[in-house]
Coordinates of C-alpha atoms in Angstrom, one line a residue:
X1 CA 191.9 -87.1 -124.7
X2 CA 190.7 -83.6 -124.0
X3 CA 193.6 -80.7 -122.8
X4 CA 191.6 -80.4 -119.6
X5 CA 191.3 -84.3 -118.7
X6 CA 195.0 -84.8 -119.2
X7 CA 195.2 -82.0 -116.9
X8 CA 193.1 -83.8 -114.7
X9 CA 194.7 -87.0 -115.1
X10 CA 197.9 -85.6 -114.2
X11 CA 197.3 -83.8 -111.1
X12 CA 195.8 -87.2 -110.1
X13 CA 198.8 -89.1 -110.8
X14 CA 200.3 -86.4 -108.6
X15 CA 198.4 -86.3 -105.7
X16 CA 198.8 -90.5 -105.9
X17 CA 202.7 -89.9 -106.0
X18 CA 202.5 -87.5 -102.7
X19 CA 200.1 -89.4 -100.9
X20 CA 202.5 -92.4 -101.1
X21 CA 205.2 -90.2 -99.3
X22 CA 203.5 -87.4 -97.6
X23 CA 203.0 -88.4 -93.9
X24 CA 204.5 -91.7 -94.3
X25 CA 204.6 -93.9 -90.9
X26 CA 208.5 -94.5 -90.7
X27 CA 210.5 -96.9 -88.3
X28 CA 213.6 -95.4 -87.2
X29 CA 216.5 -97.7 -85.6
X30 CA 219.4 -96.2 -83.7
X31 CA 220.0 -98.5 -81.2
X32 CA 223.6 -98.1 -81.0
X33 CA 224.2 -94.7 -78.9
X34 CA 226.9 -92.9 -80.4
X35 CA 226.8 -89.5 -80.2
X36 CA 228.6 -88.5 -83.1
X37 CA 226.7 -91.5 -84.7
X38 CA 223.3 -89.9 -83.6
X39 CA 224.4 -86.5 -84.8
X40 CA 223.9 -87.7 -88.4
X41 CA 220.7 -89.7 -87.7
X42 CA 219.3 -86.5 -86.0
X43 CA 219.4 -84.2 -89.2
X44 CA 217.9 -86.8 -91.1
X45 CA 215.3 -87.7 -88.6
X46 CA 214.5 -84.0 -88.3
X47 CA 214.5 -83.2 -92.0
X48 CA 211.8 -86.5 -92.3
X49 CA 209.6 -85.0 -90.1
X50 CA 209.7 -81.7 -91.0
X51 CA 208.5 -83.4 -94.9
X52 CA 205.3 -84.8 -92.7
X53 CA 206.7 -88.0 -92.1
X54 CA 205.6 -89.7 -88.8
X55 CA 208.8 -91.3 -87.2
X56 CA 208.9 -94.2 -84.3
X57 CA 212.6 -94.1 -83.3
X58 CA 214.3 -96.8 -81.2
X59 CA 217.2 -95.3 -80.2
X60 CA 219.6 -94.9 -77.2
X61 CA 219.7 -91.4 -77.1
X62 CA 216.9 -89.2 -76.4
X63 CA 216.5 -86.2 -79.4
X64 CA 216.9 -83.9 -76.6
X65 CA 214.6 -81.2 -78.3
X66 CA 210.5 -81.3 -79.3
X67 CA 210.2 -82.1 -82.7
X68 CA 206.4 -82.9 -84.5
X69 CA 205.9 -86.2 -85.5
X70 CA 208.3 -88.0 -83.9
X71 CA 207.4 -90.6 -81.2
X72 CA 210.6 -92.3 -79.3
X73 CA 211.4 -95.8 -78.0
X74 CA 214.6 -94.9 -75.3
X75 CA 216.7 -97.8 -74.6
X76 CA 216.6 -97.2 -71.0
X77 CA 219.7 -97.8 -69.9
X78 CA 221.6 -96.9 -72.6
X79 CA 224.1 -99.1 -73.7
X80 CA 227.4 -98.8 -71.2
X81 CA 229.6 -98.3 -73.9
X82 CA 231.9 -96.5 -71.1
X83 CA 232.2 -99.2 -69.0
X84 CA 232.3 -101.6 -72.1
X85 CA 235.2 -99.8 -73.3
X86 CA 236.8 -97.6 -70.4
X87 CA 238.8 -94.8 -71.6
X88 CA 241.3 -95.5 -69.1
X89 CA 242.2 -98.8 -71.2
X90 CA 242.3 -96.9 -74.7
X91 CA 244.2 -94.0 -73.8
X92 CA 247.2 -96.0 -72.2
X93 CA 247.5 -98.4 -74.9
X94 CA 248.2 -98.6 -78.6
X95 CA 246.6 -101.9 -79.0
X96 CA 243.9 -100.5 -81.4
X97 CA 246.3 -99.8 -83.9
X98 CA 245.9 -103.3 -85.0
X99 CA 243.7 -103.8 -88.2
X100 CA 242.7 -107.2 -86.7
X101 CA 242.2 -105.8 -83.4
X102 CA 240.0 -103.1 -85.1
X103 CA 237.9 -106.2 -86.7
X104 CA 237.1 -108.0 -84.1
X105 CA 236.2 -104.3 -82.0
X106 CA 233.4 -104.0 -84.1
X107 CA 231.8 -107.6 -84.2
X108 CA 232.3 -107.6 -80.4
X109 CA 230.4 -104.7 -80.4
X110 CA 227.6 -105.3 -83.0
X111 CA 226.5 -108.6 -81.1
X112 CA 226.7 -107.1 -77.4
X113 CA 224.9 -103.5 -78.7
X114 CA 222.7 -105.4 -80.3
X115 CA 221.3 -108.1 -78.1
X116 CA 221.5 -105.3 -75.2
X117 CA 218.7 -103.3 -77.0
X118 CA 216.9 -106.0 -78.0
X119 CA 216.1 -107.4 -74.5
X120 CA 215.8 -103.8 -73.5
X121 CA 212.1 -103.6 -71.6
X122 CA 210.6 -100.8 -73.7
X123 CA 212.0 -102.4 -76.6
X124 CA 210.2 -105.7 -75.7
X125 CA 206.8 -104.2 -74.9
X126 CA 207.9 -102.6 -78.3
X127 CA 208.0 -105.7 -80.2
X128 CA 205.0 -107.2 -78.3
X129 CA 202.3 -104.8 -80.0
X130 CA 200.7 -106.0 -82.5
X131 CA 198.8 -102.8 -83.7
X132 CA 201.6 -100.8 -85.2
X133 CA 202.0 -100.4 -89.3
X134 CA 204.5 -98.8 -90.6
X135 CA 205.5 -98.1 -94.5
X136 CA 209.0 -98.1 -94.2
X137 CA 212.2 -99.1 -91.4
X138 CA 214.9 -97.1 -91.4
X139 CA 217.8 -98.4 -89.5
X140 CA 221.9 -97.5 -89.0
X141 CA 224.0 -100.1 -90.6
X142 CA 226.6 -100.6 -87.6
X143 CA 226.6 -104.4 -87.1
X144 CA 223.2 -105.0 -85.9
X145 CA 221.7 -107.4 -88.3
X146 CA 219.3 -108.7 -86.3
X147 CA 217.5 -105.6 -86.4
X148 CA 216.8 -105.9 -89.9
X149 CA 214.3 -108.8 -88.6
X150 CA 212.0 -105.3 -87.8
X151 CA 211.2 -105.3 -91.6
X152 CA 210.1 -109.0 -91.7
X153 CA 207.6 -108.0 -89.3
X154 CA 206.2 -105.1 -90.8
X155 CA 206.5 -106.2 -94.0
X156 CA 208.1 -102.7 -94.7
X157 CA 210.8 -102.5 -97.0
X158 CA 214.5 -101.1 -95.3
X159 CA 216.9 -98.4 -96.0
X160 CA 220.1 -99.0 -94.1
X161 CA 222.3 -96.0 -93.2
X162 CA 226.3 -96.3 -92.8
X163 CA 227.7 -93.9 -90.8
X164 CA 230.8 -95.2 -90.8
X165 CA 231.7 -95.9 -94.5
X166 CA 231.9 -98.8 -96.8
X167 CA 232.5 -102.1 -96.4
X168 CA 232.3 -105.2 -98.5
X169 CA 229.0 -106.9 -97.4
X170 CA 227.2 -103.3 -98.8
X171 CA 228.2 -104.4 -102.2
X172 CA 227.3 -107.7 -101.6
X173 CA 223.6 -106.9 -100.3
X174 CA 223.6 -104.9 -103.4
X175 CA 224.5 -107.6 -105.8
X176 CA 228.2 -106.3 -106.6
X177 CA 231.5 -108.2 -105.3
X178 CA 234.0 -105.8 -104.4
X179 CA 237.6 -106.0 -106.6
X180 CA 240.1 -106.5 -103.9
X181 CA 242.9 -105.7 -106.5
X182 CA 241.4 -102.1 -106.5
X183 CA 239.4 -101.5 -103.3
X184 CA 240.8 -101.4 -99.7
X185 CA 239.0 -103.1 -96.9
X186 CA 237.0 -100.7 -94.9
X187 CA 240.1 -100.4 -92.3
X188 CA 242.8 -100.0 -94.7
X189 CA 244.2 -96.9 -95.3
X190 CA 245.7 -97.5 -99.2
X191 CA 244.4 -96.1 -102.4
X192 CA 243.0 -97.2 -105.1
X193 CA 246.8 -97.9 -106.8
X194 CA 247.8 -100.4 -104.3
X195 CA 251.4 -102.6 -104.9
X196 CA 251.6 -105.8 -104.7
X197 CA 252.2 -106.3 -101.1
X198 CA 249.4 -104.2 -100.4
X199 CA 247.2 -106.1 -102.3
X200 CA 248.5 -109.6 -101.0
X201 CA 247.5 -107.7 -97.5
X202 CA 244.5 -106.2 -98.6
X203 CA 243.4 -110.1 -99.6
X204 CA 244.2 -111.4 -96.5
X205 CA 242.2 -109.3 -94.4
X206 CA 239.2 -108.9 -96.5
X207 CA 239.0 -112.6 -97.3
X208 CA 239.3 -113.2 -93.0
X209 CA 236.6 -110.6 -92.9
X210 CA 234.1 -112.9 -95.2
X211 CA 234.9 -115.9 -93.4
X212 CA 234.2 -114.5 -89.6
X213 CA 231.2 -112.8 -90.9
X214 CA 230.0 -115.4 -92.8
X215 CA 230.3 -118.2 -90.6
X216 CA 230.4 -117.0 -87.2
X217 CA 229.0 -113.7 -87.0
X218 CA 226.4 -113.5 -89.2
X219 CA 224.7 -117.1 -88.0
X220 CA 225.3 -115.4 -84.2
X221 CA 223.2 -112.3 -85.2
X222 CA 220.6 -114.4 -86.6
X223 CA 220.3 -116.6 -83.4
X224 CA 219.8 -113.4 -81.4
X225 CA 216.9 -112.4 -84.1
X226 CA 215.5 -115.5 -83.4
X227 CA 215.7 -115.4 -80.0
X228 CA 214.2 -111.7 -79.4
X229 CA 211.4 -112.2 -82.9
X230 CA 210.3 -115.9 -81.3
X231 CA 206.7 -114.8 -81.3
X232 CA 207.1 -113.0 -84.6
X233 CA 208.0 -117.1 -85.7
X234 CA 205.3 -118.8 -83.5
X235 CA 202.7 -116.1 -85.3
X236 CA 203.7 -116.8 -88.6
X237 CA 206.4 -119.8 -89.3
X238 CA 209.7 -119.6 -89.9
X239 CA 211.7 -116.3 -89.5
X240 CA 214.1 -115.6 -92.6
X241 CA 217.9 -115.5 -91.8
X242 CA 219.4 -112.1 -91.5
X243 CA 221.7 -113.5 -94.5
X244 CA 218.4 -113.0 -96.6
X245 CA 217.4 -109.7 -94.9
X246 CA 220.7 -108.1 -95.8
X247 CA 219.7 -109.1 -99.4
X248 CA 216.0 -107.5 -99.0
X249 CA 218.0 -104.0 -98.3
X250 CA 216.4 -101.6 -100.7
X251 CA 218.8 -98.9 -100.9
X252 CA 222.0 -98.3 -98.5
X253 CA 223.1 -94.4 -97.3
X254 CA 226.9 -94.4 -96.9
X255 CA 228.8 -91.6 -95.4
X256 CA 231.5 -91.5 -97.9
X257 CA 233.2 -88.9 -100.2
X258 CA 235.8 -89.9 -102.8
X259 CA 238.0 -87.3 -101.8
X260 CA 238.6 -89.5 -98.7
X261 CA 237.7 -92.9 -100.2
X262 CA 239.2 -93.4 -103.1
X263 CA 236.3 -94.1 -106.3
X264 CA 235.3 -97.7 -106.3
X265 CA 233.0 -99.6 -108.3
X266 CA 229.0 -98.9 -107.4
X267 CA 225.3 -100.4 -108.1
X268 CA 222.3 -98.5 -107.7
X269 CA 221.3 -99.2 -104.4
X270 CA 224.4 -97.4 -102.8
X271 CA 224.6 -93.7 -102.6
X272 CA 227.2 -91.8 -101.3
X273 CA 225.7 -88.6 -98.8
X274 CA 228.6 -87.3 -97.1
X275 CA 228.1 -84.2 -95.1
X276 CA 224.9 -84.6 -94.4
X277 CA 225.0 -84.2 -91.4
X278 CA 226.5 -80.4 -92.3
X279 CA 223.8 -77.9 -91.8
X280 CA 224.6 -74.6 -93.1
X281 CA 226.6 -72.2 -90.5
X282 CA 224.8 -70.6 -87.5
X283 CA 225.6 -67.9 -85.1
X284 CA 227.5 -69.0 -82.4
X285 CA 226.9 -68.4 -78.6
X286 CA 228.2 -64.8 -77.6
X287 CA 231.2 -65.3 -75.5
X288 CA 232.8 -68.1 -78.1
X289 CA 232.1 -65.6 -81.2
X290 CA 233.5 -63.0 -79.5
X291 CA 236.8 -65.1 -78.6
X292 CA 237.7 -66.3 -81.9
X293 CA 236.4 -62.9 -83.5
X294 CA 239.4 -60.9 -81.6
X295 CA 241.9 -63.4 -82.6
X296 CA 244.7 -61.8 -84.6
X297 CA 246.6 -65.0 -84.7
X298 CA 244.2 -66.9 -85.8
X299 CA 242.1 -70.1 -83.9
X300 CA 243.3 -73.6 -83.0
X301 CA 240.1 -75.7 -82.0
X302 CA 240.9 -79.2 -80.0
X303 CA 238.6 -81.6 -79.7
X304 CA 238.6 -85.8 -79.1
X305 CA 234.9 -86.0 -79.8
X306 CA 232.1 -87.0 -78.0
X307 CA 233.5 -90.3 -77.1
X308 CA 237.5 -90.1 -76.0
X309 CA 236.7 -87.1 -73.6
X310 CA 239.6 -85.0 -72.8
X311 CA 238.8 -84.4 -69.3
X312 CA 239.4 -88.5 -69.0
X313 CA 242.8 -88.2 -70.3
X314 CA 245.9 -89.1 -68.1
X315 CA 246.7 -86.0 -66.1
X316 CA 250.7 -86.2 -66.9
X317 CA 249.3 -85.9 -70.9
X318 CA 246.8 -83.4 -70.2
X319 CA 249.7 -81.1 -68.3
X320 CA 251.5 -81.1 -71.2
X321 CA 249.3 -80.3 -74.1
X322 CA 248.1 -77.6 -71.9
X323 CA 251.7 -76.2 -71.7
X324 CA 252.3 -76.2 -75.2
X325 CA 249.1 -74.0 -75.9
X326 CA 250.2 -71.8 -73.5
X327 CA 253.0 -70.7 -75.7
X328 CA 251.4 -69.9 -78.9
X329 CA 249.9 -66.4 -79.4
X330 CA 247.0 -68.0 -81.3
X331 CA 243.8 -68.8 -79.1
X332 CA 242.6 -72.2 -78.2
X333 CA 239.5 -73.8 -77.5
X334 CA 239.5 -77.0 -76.3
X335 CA 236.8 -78.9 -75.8
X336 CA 237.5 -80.2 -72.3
X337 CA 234.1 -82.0 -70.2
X338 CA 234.8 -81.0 -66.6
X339 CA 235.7 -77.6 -65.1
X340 CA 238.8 -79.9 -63.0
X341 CA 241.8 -78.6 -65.7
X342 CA 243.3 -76.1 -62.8
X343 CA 244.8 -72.5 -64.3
X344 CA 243.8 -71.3 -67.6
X345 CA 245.8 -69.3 -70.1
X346 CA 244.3 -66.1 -71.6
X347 CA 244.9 -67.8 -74.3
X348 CA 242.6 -70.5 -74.2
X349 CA 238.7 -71.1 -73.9
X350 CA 237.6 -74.3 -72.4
X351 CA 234.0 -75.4 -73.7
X352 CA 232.4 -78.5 -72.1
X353 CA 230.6 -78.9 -75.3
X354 CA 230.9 -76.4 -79.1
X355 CA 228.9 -76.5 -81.8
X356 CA 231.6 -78.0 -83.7
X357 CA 230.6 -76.9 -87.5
X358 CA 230.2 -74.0 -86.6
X359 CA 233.4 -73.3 -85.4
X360 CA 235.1 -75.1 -87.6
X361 CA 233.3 -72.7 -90.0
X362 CA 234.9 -69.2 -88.6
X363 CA 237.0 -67.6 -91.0
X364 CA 239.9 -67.5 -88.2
X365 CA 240.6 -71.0 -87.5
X366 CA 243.5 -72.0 -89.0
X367 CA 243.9 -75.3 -87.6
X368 CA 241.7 -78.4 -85.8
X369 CA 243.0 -80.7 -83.6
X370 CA 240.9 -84.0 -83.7
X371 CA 240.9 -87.5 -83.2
X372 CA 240.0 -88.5 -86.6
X373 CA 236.4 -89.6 -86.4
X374 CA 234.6 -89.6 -89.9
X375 CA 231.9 -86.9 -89.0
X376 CA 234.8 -84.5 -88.0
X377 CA 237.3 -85.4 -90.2
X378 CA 234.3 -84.0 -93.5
X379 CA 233.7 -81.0 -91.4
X380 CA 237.5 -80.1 -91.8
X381 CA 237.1 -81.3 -95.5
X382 CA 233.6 -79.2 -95.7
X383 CA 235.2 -76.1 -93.9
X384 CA 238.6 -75.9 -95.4
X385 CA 240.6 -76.3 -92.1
X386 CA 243.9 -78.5 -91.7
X387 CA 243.9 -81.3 -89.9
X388 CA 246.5 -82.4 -87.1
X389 CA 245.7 -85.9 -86.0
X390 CA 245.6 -88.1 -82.6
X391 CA 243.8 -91.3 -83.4
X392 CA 242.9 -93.7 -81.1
X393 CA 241.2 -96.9 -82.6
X394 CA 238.8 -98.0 -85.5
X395 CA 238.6 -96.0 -88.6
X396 CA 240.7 -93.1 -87.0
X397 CA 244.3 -93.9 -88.4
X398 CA 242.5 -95.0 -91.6
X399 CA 241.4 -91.6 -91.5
X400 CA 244.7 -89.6 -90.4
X401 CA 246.4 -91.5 -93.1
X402 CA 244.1 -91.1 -96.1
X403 CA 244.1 -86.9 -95.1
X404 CA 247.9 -86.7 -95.0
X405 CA 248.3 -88.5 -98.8
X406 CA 245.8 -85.6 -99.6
X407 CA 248.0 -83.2 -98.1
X408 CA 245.9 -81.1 -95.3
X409 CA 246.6 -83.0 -92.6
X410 CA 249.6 -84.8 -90.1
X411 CA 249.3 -87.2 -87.2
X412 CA 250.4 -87.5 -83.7
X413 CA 250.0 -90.8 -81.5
X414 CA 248.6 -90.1 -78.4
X415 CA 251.3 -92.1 -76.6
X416 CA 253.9 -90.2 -78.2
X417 CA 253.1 -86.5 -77.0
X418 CA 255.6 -84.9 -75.9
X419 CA 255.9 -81.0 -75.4
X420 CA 258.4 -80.6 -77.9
X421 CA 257.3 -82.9 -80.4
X422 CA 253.3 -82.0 -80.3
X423 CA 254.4 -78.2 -80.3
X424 CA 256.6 -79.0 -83.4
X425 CA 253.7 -80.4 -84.9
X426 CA 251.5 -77.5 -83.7
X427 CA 254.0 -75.2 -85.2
X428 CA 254.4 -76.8 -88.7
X429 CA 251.0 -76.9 -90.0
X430 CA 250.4 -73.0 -88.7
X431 CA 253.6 -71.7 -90.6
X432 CA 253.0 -73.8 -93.3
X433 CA 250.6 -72.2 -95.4
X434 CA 250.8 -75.6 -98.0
X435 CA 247.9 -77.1 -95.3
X436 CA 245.5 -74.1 -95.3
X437 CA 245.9 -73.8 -99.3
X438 CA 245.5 -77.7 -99.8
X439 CA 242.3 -77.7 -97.1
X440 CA 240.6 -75.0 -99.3
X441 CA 241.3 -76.4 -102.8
X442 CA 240.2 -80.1 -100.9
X443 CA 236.9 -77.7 -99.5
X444 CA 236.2 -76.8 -103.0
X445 CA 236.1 -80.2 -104.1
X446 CA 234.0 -81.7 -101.3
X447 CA 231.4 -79.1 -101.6
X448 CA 231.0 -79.8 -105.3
X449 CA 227.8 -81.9 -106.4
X450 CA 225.0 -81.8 -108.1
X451 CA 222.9 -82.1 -105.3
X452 CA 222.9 -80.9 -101.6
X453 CA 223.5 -84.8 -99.4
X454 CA 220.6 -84.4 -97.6
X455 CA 218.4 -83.5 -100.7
X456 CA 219.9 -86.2 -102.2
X457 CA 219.3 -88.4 -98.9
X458 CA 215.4 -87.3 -99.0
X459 CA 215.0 -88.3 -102.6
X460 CA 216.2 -91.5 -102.4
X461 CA 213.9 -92.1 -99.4
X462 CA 210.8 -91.3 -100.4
X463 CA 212.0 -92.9 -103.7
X464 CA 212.0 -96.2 -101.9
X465 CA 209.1 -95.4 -100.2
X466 CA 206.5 -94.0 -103.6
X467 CA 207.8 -96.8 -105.1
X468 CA 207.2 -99.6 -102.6
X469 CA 210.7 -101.0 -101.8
X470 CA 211.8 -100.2 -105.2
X471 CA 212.4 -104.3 -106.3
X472 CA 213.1 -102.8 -109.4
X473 CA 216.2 -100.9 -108.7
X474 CA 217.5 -104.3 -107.1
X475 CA 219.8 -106.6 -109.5
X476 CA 219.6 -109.8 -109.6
X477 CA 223.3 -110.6 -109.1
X478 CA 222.5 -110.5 -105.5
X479 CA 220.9 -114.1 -105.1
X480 CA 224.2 -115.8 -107.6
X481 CA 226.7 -117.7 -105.6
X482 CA 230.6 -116.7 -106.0
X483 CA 230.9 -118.9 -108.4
X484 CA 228.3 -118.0 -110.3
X485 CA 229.2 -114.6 -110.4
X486 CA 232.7 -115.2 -111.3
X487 CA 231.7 -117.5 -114.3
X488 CA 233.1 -120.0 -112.0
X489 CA 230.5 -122.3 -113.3
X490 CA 230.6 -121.4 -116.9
X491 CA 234.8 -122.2 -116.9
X492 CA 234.1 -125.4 -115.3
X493 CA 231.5 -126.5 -117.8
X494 CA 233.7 -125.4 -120.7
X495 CA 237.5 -126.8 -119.3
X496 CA 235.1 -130.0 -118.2
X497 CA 233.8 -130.0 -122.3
X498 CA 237.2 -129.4 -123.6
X499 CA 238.9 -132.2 -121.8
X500 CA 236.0 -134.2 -122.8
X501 CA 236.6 -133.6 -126.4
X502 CA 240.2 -134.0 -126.1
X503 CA 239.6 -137.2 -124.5
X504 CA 237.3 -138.2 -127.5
X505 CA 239.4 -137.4 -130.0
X506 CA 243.0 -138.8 -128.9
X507 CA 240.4 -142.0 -128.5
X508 CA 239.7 -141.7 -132.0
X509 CA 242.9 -140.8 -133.0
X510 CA 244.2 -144.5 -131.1
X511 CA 241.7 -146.6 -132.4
X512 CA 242.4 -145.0 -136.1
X513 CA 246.2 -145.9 -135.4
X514 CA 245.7 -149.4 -134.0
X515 CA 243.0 -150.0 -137.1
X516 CA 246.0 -148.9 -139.7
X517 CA 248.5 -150.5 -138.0
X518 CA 246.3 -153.8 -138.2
X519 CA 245.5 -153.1 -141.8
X520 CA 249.1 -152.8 -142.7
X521 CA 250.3 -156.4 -140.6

């Protein structure tokens, strides 16, 4: 072959690999309206259609902003999650603190987000067309299996996104089992180096996880996919369970670091892209630059995310926090929802909403205030900036606790604030300069990869996508039974053909002695 027809066949092969990606029709599922959840879907919604991708999103939060190629599906109402789970409740009680209470929050959850979207009306008129294509689903992984029945019906193949971190069905899905003598379950706070009453713990939990999810949860998701995808089954026949969905995943997006989760064992198929929902730093609006600019003391930023809103918090609680910024000389901004907070300090800057990164970003904050939500918690790690905690429920103490074993953090129950205690707190980690240095060598750490997360987020993508569901990347190990995996079977077979032969030969043995003894009478 000829210089210039290998040219030619090459820039063919090219053009065949971009076409496959390259204004790709995408289904995007976000049913579950979060906001810090959203946050992360957003950037990579926005970075897939600024690559030419055309995205259909179902989703329970409207982008908010005009964005080419992008066509939404608004779960209208969103889901109540305010009235599902009224502040109120959380913020005067400690019951969250429970792992198991923890477990149960989320399948609770999963089944009541998920059937609410489903039987949502634009949702239904949704699932009732029948001239839609699309070359790949992308969906959240926040216990909503019966979404992954989307797939079945476009024949498209899925990439799940976890927003929250791992858990044990990913490796599963993936074709791995997890080691529970090394790996934590999701809610756990341990390392990698747990003792012995720690693992006997860690066992117990994760082994009541498999058994809820396997044989309650999981068959209750799948009778709400067959419920909401019953013309999808009349059109076509039988519906697969979402048990065999899960294992049709092509490639799973988990927002994890092993500077907060410890390294465990992988398969291709998981990728780690924490911080990608980091852009780089912008400017910030004039009057807050200006505030934390003139700052001499440095800047403590408070914020309970977009979920436990401060402005909801018990007045008696709220008086005193307020108090004990009063008296520092550094400036606050807290990130408090309603203008009803009554006389301000000079000190300190209420914002209904910040660009949180961004602030955390400023070279003059010295110290954030959070309740321990993932997204916020690898801004801290991102930006270098100690941590004091006040978690409230589901991966939040996990959280707190993994962040003070790495040194740049403490904790503070919300129950528990008091104006001498919190200012104690307060006053430690700002004297201290052990948090700031730890927070900057943990910064260095957490910024160090190969690749940027959402490059690495894009690639693997449009990997999935050039390469059709890429069934070759998917091992095998996923359709073998425990046992199977284990070499259950293969013991059995061989402590079933030793006994055997024992058996054989202690009968040959007998017979030989009863024969001699015979011979000798």
């Amino acid at each position: 072959m000829g210089t210039s027809n290998l040219v030619i066949v090459l820039l063919i092969a090219l053009i065949s690999c971009l076409s496959v990606t390259s204004g790709s029709s995408i289904l995007f599922l976000a049913p579950f309206n979060g906001p810090s959840h959203w946050l992360m879907l957003k950037q990579i919604i926005r970075e897939l259609a600024s690559r030419g991708h055309e995205i259909t999103c179902i989703t329970g939060i409207k982008f908010g902003e005009k964005l080419p190629n992008y066509n939404e599906v608004f779960i209208d109402p969103p889901y109540p999650m305010w009235d599902k789970f009224p502040l109120a409740a959380i913020y005067n009680t400690k019951g969250y603190t429970s792992d198991f209470n923890n477990l149960f929050l989320y399948w609770r959850l999963g089944l009541d987000n998920s059937q609410y979207g489903l039987e949502s009306e634009n949702v239904q008129r949704f699932l009732n067309r029948d001239d839609l294509h699309f070359d790949l689903v992308v969906s959240e992984q926040f216990f909503q299996e019966s979404w992954l029945m989307f797939a079945h019906k476009y024949n498209a193949p899925i990439v799940t996104i976890s927003t929250y971190g791992y858990s044990d069905f990913f490796d599963r899905a993936m074709g791995l089992l997890t080691p529970w003598s090394s790996v934590p379950h999701m809610l756990l706070d341990y390392d990698d180096g747990m003792n012995f009453s720690q693992r006997i713990y860690n066992c117990i939990i994760s082994s009541l996880d498999y058994i809820i999810r396997e044989f309650d949860y999981l068959p209750k998701q799948n009778a709400l996919a067959k419920q909401y995808f019953a013309d999808l089954e009349r059109q076509r026949g039988p519906l697969p369970s979402v048990q065999a969905l899960q294992k049709n995943i092509s490639l799973i997006l988990v927002n994890s670091h092993p500077m907060l989760a410890k390294p465990r064992p992988s398969i291709t198929g998981l990728v780690n892209v924490a911080g990608v929902h980091i852009p780089p730093p912008k400017s910030l609006p004039s009057e807050l630059q200006r505030f934390m600019d003139e700052a001499k003391h440095g800047v403590i930023y408070f914020s309970l995310g977009a979920y436990m809103q401060s402005s909801e918090m018990p007045l008696e609680k709220r008086n005193t926090i307020l108090k004990v910024f009063s008296k520092l000389k550094q400036r606050v901004i807290w990130k408090f929802e309603s203008e009803k907070i009554g006389t301000i300090p000079s000190n300190i800057l209420i914002q209904k909403w910040a660009p949180q990164s961004d602030v955390l970003a400023h070279k003059n904050v010295i110290l954030f205030i959070s309740h321990g939500g993932q997204f916020g918690t690898f801004e801290a790690m991102h930006h270098g900036v100690p941590t004091l905690f006040m978690p409230f429920f589901g991966d939040q103490h996990r959280n707190a606790n993994r962040a003070i074993r790495s040194g740049f953090a403490m904790k503070h129950l919300f129950q528990d604030i008091t104006e001498e205690s919190f200012g104690a707190l307060i006053e430690e980690m700002v004297d201290n300069k052990k948090y700031l240095e730890t927070a900057r060598a943990i910064s260095t750490l957490f910024r160090d990869r190969q690749n940027h997360p959402m490059n690495e987020t894009m690639f693997w993508i449009e990997y999935v996508l050039r390469h059709r569901g890429a069934a070759h990347l998917k091992s095998k190990a996923v359709n073998l039974s425990i046992a199977q995996y284990l070499l259950l079977d293969i013991i059995g077979a061989l402590v079933f053909g030793l006994l055997v032969t024992i058996f054989i030969m202690k009968s040959c043995c007998c017979k030989k002695g009863r024969a001699k003894k015979l011979k000798n009478q």
